[in-house]
Tab-separated table of C-alpha atoms in Angstrom:
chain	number	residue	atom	x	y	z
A	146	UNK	CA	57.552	163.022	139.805
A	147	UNK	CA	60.299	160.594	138.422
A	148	UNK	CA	63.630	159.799	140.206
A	149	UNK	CA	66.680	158.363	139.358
A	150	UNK	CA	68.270	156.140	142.065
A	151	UNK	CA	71.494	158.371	142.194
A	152	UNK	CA	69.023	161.661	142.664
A	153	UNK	CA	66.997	159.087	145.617
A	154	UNK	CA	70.923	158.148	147.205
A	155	UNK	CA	71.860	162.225	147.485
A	156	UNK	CA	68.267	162.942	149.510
A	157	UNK	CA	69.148	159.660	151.329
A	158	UNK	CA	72.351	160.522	152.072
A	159	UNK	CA	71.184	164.163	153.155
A	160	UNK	CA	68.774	162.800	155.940
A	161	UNK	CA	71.352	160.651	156.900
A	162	UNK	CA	73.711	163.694	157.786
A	163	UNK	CA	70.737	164.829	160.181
A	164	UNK	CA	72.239	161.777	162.878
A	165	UNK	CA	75.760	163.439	162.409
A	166	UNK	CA	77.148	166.535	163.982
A	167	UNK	CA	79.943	166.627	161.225
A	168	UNK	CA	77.460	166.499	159.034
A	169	UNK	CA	79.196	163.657	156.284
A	170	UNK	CA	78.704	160.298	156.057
A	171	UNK	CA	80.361	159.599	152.668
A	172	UNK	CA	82.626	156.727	154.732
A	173	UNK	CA	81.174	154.977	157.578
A	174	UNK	CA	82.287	152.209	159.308
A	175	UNK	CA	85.286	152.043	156.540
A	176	UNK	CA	82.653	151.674	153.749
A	177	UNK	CA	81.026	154.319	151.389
A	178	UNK	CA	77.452	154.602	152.069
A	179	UNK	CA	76.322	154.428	149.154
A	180	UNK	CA	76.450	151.077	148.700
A	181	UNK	CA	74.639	150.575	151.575
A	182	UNK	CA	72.107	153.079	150.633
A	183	UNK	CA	72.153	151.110	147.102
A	184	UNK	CA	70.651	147.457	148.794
A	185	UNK	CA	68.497	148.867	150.825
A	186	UNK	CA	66.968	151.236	148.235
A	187	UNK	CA	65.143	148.885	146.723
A	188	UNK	CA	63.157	147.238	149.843
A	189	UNK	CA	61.917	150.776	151.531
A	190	UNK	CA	60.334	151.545	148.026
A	191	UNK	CA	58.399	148.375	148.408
A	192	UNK	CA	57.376	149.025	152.062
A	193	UNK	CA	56.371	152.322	151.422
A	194	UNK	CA	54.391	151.284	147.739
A	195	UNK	CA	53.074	148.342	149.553
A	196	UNK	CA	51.653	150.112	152.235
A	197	UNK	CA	50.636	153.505	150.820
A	198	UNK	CA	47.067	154.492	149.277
A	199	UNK	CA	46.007	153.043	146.078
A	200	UNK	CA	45.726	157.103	145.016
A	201	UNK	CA	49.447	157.971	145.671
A	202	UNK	CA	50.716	154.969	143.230
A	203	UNK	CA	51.946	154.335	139.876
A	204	UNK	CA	49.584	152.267	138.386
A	205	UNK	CA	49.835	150.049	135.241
A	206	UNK	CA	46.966	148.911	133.187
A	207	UNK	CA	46.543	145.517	132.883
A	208	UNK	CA	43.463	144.543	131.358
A	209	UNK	CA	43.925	144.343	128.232
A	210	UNK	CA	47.115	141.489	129.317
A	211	UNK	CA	45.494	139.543	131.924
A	212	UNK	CA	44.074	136.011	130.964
A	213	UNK	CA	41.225	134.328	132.998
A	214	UNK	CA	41.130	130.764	133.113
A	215	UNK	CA	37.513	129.831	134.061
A	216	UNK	CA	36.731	127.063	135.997
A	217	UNK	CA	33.265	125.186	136.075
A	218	UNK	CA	31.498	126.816	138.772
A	219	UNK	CA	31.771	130.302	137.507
A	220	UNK	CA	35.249	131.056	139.610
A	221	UNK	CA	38.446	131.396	137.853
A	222	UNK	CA	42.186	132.108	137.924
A	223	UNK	CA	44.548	134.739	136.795
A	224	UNK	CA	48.524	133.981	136.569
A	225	UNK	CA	49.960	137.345	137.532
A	226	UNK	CA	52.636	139.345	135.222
A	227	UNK	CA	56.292	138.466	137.261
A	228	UNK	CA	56.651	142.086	137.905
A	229	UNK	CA	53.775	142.927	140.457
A	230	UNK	CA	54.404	144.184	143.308
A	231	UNK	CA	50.415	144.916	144.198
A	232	UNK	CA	47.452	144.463	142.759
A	233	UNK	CA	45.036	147.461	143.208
A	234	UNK	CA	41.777	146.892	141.304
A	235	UNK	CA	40.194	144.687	138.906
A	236	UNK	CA	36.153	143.869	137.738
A	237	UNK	CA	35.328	140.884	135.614
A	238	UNK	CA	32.843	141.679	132.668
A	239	UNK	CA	29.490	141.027	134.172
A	240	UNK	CA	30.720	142.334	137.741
A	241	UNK	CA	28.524	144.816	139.438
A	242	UNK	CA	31.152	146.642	141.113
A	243	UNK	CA	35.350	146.928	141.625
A	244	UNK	CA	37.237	144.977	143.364
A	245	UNK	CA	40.048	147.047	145.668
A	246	UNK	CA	40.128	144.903	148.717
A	247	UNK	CA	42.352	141.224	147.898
A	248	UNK	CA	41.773	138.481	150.830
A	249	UNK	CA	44.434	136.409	151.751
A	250	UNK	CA	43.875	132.398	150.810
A	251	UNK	CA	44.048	131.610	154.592
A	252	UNK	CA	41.124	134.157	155.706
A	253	UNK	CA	37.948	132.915	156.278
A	254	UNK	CA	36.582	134.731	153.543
A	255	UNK	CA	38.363	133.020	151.390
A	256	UNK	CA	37.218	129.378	152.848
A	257	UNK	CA	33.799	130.447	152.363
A	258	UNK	CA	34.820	130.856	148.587
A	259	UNK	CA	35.295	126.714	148.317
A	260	UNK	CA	31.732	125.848	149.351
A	261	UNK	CA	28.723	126.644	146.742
A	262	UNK	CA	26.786	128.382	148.622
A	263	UNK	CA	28.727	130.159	150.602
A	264	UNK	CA	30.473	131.710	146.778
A	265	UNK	CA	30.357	135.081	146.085
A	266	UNK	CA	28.754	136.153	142.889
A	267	UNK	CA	28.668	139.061	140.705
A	268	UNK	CA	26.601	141.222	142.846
A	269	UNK	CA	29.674	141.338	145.744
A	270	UNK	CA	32.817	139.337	144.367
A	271	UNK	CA	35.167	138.460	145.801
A	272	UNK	CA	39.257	138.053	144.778
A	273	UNK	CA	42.011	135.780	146.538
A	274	UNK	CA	45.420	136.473	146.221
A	275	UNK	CA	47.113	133.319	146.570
A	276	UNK	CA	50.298	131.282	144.747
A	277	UNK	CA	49.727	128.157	142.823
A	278	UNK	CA	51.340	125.075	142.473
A	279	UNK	CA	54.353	126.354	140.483
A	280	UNK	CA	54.892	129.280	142.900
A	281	UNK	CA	53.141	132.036	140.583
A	282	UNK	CA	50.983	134.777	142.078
A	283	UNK	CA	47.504	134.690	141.088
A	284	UNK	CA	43.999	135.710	141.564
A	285	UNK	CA	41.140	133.321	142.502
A	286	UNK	CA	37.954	135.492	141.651
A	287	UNK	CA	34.759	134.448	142.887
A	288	UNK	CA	32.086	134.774	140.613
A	289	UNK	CA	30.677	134.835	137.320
A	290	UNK	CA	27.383	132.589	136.604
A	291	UNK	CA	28.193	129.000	135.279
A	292	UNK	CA	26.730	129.685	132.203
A	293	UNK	CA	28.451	132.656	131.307
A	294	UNK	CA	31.067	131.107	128.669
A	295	UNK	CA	33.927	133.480	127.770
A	296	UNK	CA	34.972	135.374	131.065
A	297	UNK	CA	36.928	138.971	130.387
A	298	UNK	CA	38.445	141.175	132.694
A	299	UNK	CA	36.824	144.718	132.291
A	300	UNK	CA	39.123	146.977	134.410
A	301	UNK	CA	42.923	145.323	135.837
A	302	UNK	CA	45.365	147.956	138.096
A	303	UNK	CA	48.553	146.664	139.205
A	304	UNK	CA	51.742	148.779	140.873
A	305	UNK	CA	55.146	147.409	139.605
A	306	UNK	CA	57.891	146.170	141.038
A	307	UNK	CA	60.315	149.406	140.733
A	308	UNK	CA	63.229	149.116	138.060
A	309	UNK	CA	66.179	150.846	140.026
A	310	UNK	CA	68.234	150.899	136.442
A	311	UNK	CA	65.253	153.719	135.367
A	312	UNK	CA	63.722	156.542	136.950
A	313	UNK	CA	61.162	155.727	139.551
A	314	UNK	CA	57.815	157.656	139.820
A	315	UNK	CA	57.043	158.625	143.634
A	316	UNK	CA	54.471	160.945	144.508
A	317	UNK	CA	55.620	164.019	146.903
A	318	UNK	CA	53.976	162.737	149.696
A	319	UNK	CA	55.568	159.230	150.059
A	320	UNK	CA	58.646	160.496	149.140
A	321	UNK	CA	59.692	161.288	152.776
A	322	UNK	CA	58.944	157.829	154.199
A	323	UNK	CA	60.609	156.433	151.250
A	324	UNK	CA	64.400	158.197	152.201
A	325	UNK	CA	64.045	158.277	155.278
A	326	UNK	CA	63.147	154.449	155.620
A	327	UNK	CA	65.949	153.865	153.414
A	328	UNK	CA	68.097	155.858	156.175
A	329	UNK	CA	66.521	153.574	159.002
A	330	UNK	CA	67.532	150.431	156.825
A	331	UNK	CA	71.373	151.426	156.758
A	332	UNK	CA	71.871	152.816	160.139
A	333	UNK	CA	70.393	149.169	161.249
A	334	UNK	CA	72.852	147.388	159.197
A	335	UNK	CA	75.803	149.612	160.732
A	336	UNK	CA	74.504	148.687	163.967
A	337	UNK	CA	73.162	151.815	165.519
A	338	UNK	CA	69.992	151.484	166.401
A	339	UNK	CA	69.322	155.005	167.780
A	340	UNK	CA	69.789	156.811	164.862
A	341	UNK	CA	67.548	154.355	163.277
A	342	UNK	CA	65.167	155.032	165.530
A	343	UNK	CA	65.048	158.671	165.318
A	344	UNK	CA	64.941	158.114	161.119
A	345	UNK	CA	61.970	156.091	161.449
A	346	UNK	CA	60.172	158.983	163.013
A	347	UNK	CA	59.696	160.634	159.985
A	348	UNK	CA	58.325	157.376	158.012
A	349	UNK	CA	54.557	157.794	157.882
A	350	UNK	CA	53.577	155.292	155.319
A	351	UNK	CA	55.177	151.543	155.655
């Protein structure tokens, strides 16, 4: 289902008035909540999306815009669109299977990926998620045969970082942890760590 940010604010706002026996909390602390509901909007969607299953997210195809840039040894590199917030999937043509799981460039399965034959190949490859040298995300995929000469991405799923200035799809069942996250994040900035607490009881994802 799509929702606007002032539609997200009102729920927000609603399980905010759970921590209050008067029930309002259009003014608190001599400043309307909104705006604090407003700045911290935008960082409990990204917990929630960045955290949630791959099954309960928007998801934008990108593999018809992705470009490889292969590298001698079969490996290659893909700059990342500036608006991901997670990659999800992607297979190289000549893959045997998906890709889902991303490994950080500091893991060990990633250092295994700089020796020849410790490489993963088409059979079980494997994908990096690292930044390069001018601070753009990419993808270090591990591995076509050298002699394959054109490499192609067959399948690319990415979720987005949200636009707040257009509706938002959020499936029903992340929607909770998304408000009442949101909640958390503004009773924390006001200082009251209790009622943050008790919002954060209802956040199930992030």
């Amino acid at each position: 289902m799509l929702y606007s940010k002032e539609l997200l604010i009102e729920l927000i706002k609603i399980n905010m008035e759970e921590g209050f026996s008067g029930g309002d909390v259009e003014r608190v602390g001599g400043v309307g909540v909104e705006s604090y509901i407003e700045s911290k909007l935008p960082e409990a969607i990204n917990a929630v999306f960045m955290a949630a299953p791959n099954i309960l997210l928007p998801q934008t195809d990108a593999s018809k815009t992705l470009t490889p840039k292969k590298k001698q040894n079969g490996s290659g590199e893909i700059v990342l669109p500036q608006d991901v917030l997670r990659i999800t999937l992607l297979k190289m043509k000549g893959w045997d299977r998906v890709v889902t799981r991303f490994e950080d460039s500091n893991s060990i399965i990633a250092k295994l990926q700089e020796n020849p034959y410790t490489m993963a190949g088409r059979a079980k490859p494997v994908v990096v998620l690292a930044l390069n040298k001018t601070g753009d995300k990419v993808l270090r995929y591990y591995s076509l045969p050298p002699e394959v000469r054109t490499h192609e991405v067959d399948e690319a799923l990415y979720v987005r970082i949200p636009d707040m200035s257009s509706p938002i799809e959020i499936h029903e069942l992340l929607l909770p942890s998304i408000t009442y996250l949101t909640a958390a994040l503004v009773f924390e900035i006001l200082g009251d760590a209790e009622r943050s607490a008790i919002m954060r009881t209802h956040v199930s994802v992030g």
